[in-house]
mmCIF file of C-alpha atoms in Angstrom:
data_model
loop_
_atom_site.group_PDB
_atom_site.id
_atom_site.type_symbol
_atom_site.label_atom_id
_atom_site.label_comp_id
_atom_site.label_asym_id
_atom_site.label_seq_id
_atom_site.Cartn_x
_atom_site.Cartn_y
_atom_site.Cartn_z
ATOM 1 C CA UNK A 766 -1.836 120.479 54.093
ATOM 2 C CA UNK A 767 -2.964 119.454 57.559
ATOM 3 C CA UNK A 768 -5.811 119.554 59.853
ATOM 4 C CA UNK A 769 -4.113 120.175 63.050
ATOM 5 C CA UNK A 770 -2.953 123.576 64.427
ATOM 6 C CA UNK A 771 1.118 123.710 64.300
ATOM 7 C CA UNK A 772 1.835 124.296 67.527
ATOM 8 C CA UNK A 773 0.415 120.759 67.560
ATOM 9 C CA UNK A 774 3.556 120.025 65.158
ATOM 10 C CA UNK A 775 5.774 121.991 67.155
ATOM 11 C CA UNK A 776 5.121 119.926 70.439
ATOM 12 C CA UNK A 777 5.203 116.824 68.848
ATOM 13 C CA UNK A 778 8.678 117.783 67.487
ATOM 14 C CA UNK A 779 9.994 118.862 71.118
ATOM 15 C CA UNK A 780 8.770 115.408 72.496
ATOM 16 C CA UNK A 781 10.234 113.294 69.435
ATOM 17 C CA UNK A 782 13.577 115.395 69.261
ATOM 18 C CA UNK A 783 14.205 115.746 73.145
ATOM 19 C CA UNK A 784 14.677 119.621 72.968
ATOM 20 C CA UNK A 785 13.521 122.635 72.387
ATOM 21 C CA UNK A 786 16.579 123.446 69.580
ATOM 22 C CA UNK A 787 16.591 119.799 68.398
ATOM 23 C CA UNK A 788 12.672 120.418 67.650
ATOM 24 C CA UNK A 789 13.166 123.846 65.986
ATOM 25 C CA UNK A 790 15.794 123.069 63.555
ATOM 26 C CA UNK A 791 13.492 120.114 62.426
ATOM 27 C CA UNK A 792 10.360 122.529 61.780
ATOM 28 C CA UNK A 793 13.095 125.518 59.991
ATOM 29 C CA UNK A 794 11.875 128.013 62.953
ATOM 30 C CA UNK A 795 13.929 129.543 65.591
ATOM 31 C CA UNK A 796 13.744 128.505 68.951
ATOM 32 C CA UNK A 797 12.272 131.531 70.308
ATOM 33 C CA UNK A 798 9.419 131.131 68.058
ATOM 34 C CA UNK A 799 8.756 127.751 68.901
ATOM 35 C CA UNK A 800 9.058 128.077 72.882
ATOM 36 C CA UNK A 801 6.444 131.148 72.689
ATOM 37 C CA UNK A 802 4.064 128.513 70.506
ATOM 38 C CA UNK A 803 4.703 125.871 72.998
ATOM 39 C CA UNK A 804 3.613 128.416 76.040
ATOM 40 C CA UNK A 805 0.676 129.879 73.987
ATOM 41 C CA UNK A 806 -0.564 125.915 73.197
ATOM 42 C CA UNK A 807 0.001 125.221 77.379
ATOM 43 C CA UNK A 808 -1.955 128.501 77.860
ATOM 44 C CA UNK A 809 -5.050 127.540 75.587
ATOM 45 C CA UNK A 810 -5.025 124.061 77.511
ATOM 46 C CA UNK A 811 -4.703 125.048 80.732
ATOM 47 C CA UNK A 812 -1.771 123.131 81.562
ATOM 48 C CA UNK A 813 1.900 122.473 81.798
ATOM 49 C CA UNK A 814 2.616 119.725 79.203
ATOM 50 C CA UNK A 815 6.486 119.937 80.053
ATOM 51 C CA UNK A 816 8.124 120.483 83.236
ATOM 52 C CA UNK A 817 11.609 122.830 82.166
ATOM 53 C CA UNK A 818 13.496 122.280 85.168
ATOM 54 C CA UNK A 819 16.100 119.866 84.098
ATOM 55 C CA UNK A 820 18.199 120.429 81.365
ATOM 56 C CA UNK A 821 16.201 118.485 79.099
ATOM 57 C CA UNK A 822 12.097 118.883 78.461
ATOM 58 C CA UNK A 823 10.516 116.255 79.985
ATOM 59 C CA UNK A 824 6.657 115.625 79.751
ATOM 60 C CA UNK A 825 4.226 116.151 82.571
ATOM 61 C CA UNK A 826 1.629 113.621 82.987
ATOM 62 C CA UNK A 827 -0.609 116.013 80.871
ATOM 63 C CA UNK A 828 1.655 116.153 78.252
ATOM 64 C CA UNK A 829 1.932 112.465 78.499
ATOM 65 C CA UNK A 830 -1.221 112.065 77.675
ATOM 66 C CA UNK A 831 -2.144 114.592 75.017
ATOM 67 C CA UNK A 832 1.159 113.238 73.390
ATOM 68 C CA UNK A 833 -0.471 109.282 73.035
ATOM 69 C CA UNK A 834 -3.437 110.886 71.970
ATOM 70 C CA UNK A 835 -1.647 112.908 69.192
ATOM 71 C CA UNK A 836 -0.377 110.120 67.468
ATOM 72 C CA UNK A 837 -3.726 108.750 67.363
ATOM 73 C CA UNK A 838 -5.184 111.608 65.824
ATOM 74 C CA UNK A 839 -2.146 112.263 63.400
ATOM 75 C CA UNK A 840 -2.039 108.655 62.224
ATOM 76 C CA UNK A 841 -5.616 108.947 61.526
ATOM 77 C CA UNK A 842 -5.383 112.655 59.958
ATOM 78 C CA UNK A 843 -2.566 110.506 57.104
ATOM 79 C CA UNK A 844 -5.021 108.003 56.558
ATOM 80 C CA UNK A 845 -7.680 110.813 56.008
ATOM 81 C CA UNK A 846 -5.510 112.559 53.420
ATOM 82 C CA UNK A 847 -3.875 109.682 51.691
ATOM 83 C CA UNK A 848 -7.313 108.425 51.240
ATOM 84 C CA UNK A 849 -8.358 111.607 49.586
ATOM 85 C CA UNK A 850 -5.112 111.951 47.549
ATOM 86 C CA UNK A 851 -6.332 109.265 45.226
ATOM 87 C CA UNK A 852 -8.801 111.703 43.695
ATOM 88 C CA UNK A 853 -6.718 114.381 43.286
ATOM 89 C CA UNK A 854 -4.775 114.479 39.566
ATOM 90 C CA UNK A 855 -1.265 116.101 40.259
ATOM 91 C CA UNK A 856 2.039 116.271 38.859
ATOM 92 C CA UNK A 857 4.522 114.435 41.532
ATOM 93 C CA UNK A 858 6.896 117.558 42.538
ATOM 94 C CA UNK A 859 10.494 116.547 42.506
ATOM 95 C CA UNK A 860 13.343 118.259 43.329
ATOM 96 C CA UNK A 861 17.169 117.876 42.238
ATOM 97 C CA UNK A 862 20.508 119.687 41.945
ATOM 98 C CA UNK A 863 22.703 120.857 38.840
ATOM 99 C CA UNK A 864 22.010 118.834 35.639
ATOM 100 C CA UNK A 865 25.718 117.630 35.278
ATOM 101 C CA UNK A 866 24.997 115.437 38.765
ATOM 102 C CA UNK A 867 21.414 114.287 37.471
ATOM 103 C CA UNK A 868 21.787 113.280 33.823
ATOM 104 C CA UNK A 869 20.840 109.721 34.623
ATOM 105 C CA UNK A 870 17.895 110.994 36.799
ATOM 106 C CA UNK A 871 16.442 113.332 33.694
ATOM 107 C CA UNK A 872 17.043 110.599 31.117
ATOM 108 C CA UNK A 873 14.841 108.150 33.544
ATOM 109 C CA UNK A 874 12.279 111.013 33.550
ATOM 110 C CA UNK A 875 12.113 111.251 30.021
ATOM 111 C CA UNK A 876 11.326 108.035 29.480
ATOM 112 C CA UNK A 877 8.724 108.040 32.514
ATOM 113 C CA UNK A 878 7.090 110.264 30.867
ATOM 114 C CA UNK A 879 7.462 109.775 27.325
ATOM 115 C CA UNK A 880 3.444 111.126 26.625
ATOM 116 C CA UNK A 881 2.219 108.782 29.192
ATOM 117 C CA UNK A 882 -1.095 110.662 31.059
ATOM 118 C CA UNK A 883 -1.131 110.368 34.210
ATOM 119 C CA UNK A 884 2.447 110.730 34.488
ATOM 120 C CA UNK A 885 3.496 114.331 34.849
ATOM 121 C CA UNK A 886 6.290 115.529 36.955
ATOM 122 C CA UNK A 887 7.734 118.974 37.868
ATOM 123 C CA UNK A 888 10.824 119.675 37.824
ATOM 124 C CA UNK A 889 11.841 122.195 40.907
ATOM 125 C CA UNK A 890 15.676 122.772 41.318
ATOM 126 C CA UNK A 891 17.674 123.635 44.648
ATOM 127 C CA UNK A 892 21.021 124.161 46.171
ATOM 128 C CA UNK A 893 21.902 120.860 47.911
ATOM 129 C CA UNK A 894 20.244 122.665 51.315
ATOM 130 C CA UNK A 895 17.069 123.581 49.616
ATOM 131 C CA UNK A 896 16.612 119.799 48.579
ATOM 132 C CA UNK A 897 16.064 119.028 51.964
ATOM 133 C CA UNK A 898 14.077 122.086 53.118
ATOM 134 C CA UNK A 899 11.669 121.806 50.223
ATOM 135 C CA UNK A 900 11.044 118.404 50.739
ATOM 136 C CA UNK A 901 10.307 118.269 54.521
ATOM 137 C CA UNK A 902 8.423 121.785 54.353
ATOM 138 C CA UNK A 903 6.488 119.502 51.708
ATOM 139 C CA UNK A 904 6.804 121.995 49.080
ATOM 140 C CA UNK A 905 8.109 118.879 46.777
ATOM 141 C CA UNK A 906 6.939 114.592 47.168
ATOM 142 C CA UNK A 907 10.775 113.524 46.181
ATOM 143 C CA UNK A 908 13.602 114.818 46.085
ATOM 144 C CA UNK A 909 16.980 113.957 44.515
ATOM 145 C CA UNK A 910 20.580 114.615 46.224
ATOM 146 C CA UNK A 911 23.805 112.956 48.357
ATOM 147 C CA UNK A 912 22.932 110.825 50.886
ATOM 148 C CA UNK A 913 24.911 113.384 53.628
ATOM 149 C CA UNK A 914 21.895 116.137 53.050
ATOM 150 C CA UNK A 915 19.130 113.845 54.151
ATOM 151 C CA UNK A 916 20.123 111.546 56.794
ATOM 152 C CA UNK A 917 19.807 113.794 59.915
ATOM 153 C CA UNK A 918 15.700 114.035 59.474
ATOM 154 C CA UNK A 919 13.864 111.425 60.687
ATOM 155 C CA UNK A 920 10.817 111.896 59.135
ATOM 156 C CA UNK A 921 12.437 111.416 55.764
ATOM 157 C CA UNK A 922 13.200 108.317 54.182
ATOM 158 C CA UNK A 923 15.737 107.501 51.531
ATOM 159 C CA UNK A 924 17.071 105.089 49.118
ATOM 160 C CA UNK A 925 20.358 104.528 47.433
ATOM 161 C CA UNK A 926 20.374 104.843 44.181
ATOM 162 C CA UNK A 927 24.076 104.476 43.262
ATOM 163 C CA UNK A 928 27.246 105.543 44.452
ATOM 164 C CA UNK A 929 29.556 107.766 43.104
ATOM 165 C CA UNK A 930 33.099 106.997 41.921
ATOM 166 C CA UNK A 931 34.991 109.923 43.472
ATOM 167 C CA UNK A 932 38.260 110.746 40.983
ATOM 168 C CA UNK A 933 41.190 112.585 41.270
ATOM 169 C CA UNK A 934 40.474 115.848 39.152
ATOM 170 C CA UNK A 935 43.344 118.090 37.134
ATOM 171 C CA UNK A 936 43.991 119.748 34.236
ATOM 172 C CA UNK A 937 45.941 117.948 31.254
ATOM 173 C CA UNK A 938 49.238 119.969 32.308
ATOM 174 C CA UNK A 939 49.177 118.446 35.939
ATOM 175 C CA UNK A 940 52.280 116.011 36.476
ATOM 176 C CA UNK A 941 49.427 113.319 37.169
ATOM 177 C CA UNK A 942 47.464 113.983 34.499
ATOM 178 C CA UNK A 943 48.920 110.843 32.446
ATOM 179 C CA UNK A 944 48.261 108.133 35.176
ATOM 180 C CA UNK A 945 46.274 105.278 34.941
ATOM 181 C CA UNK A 946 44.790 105.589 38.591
ATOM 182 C CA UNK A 947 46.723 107.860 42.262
ATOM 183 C CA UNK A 948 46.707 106.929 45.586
ATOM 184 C CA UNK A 949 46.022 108.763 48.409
ATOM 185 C CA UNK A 950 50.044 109.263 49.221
ATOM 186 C CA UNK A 951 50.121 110.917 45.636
ATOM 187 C CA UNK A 952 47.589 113.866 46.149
ATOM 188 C CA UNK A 953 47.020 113.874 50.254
ATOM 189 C CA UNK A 954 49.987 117.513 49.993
ATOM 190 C CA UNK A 955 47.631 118.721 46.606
ATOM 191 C CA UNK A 956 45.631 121.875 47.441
ATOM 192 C CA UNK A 957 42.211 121.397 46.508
ATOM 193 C CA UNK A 958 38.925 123.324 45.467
ATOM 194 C CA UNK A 959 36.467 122.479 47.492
ATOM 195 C CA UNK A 960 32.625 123.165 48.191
ATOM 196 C CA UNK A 961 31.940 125.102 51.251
ATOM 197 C CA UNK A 962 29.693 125.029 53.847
ATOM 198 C CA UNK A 963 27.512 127.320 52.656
ATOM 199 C CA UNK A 964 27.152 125.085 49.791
ATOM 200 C CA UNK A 965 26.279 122.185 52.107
ATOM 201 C CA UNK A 966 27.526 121.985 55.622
ATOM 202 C CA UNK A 967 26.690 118.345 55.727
ATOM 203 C CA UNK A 968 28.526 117.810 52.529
ATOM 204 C CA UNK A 969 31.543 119.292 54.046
ATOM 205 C CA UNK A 970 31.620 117.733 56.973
ATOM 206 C CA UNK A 971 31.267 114.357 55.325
ATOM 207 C CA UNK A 972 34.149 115.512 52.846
ATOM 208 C CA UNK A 973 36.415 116.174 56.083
ATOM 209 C CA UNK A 974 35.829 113.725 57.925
ATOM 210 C CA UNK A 975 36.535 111.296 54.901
ATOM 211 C CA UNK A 976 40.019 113.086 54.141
ATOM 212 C CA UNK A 977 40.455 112.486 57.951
ATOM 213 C CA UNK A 978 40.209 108.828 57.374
ATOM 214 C CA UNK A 979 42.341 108.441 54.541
ATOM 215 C CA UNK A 980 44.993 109.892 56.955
ATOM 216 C CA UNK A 981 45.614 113.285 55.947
ATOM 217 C CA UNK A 982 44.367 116.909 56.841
ATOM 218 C CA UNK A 983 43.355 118.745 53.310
ATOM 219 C CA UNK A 984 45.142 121.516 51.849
ATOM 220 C CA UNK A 985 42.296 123.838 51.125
ATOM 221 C CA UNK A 986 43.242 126.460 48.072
ATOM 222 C CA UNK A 987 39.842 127.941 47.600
ATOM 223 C CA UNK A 988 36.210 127.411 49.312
ATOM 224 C CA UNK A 989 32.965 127.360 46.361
ATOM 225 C CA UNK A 990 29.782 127.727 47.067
ATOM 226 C CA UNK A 991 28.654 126.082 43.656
ATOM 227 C CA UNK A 992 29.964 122.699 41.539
ATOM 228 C CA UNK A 993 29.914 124.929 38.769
ATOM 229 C CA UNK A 994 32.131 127.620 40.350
ATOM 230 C CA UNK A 995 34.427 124.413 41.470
ATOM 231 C CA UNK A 996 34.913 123.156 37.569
ATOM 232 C CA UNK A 997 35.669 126.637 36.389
ATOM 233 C CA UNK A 998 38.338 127.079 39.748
ATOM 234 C CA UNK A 999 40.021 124.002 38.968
ATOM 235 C CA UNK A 1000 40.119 124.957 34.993
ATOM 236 C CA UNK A 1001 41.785 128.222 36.145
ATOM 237 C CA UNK A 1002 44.427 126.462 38.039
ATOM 238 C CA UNK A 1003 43.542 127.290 41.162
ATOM 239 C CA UNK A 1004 43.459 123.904 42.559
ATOM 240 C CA UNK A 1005 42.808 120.007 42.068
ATOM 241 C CA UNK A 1006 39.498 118.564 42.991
ATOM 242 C CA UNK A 1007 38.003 115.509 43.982
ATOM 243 C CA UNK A 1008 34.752 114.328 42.871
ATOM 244 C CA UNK A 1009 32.390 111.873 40.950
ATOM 245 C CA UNK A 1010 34.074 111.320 37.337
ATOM 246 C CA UNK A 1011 30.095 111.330 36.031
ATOM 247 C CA UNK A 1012 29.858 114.750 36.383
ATOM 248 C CA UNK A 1013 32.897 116.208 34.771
ATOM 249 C CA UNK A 1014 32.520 116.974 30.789
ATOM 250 C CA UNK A 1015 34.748 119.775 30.225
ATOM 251 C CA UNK A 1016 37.252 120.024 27.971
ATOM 252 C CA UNK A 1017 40.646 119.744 29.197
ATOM 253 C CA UNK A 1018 39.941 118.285 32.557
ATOM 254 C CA UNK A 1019 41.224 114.506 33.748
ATOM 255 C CA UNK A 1020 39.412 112.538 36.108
ATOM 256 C CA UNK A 1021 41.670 109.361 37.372
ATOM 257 C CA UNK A 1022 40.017 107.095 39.850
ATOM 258 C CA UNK A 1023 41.835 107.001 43.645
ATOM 259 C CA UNK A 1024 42.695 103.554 45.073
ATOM 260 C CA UNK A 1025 41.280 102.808 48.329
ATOM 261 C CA UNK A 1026 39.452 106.289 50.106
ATOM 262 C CA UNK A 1027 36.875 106.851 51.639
ATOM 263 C CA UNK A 1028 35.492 109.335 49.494
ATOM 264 C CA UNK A 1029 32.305 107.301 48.377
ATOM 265 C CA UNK A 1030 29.086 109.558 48.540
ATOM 266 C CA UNK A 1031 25.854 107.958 47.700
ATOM 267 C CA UNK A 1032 22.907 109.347 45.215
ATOM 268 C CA UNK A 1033 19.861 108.869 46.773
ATOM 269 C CA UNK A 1034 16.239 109.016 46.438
ATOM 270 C CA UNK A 1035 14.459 110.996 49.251
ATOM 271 C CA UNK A 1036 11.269 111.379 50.589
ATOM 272 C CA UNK A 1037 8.711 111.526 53.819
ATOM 273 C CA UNK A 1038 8.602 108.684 55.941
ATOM 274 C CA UNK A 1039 4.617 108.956 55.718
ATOM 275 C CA UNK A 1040 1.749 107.836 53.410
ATOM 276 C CA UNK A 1041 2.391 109.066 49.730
ATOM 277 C CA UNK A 1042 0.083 109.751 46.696
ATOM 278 C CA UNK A 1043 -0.496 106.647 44.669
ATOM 279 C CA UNK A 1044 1.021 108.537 41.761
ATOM 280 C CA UNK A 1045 3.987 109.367 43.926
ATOM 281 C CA UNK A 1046 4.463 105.601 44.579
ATOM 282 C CA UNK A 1047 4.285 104.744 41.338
ATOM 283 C CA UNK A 1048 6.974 107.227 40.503
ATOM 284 C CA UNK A 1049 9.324 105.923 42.986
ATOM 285 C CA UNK A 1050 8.896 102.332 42.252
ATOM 286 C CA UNK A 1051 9.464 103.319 38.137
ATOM 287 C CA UNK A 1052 12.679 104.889 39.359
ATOM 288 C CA UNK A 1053 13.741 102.498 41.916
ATOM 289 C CA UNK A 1054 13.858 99.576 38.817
ATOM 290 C CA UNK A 1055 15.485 102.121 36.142
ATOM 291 C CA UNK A 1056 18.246 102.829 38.505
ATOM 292 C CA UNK A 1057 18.808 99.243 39.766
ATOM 293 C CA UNK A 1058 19.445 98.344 35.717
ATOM 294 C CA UNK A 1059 22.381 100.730 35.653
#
């Protein structure tokens, strides 16, 4: 909910991203849409608040000033609603992934809630994308992913919550299936099953670039757009994997940890970097403790 028009947003995000693209992929709209919002908002003032000639936006004296006094008015339009928040009973709306990479996180909720008034949550489940989305289109208070989805807003704040020990994953008929631990040398020629970018384009970047610093270029067999899909491909044969040992539990597959990569993705604990519901707080500090006992 807000109280100010979102164009208001929209300019806001053009002056705090630097561009008119930068600000539309923050706000999920294209940048056609947002450029004819910024021009309507300039027409209803009366004034340029951006002079377009350079190659980046930069703010007129106008838009100087309407800016400053923005951030006034927004700062005070948080306190107005985190004030009222505190007499409004809700369930805190969190969002999360497959179960098989969030049994820890439903066990903690269990015992959260455990009959406790006062204490309900909703459960709302995404792809790894629609963690994000949901959470800074505020259709959720906290959400529940890898670090690599979050970390390019900047109006969302996260904590780690642990990191994930990223194995070396084969059937029991693989020639490695019997060792102890592999090192990179051992699988860098292996062709893999992998998640693809439409499962997460951050996630797949991050999984690149980490292959690219262990030294090798990955031998991609087949592209998934689901972990599920990825267990069953590797099951088939169609590839090895690599990924957190926590969140394999079928039959017949081996998880054996690699020495010294850099394929160490964080779980974190996401959420707006702005003033949250007393029962959200609460919420985040219960699961901030349960996770640091683990």
């Amino acid at each position: 909910m807000s109280i100010l028009d979102k164009k208001i947003y929209y300019f806001i995000s053009v002056v705090e991203e630097g561009s008119f693209s930068a600000a539309a992929k923050k706000q999920f709209v294209s940048q056609a849409n947002l450029s004819k919002q910024i021009a309507q908002l300039e027409k209803e003032i009366g004034t340029e608040l951006f002079d377009r000639n350079g190659y980046r936006p930069v703010l007129t004296d106008a838009g100087k000033y309407f800016y400053d006094e923005l951030c006034g008015i927004k700062k005070k339009e948080d306190e107005l609603f985190n004030g009222l928040n505190k007499f409004v009973p809700s369930a805190v709306k969190a969002g999360f992934t497959g179960l098989f990479e969030n049994r820890e996180l439903i066990e903690a909720i269990r015992k959260y809630q455990d009959g406790k008034s006062g204490h309900e949550i909703e459960l709302n489940r995404y792809d790894f994308e629609g963690c994000a989305k949901a959470l800074v289109e505020e259709q959720i208070d906290i959400s529940f992913g890898l670090e690599s989805i979050f970390k390019r807003y900047r109006n969302v704040k996260y904590e780690i919550l642990h990191g994930y020990d990223i194995c070396f994953v084969c059937t029991e008929k693989h020639p490695l299936a019997k060792a102890k631990s592999v090192t990179v040398d051992q699988i860098k020629d292996e062709g893999l099953v992998i998640l693809s970018k439409k499962f997460s384009s951050d996630y797949y970047n991050d999984f690149m670039e980490s292959c690219k610093k262990d030294g090798y270029v990955p031998k991609v067999n087949v592209e998934v757009n689901s972990f599920d899909e990825l267990i069953l491909s590797v099951c088939l044969g169609e590839g090895v994997a690599l990924c957190g040992e926590s969140s394999i539990r079928e039959e017949g597959l081996i998880a054996i940890p690699i020495e010294k990569t850099n394929h160490s993705p964080n779980y974190v604990m996401a959420y707006r970097n702005e003033p949250l519901k007393t029962n959200v707080e609460n919420f985040i500090k219960y699961i901030r403790e349960y996770f640091a006992t683990l």
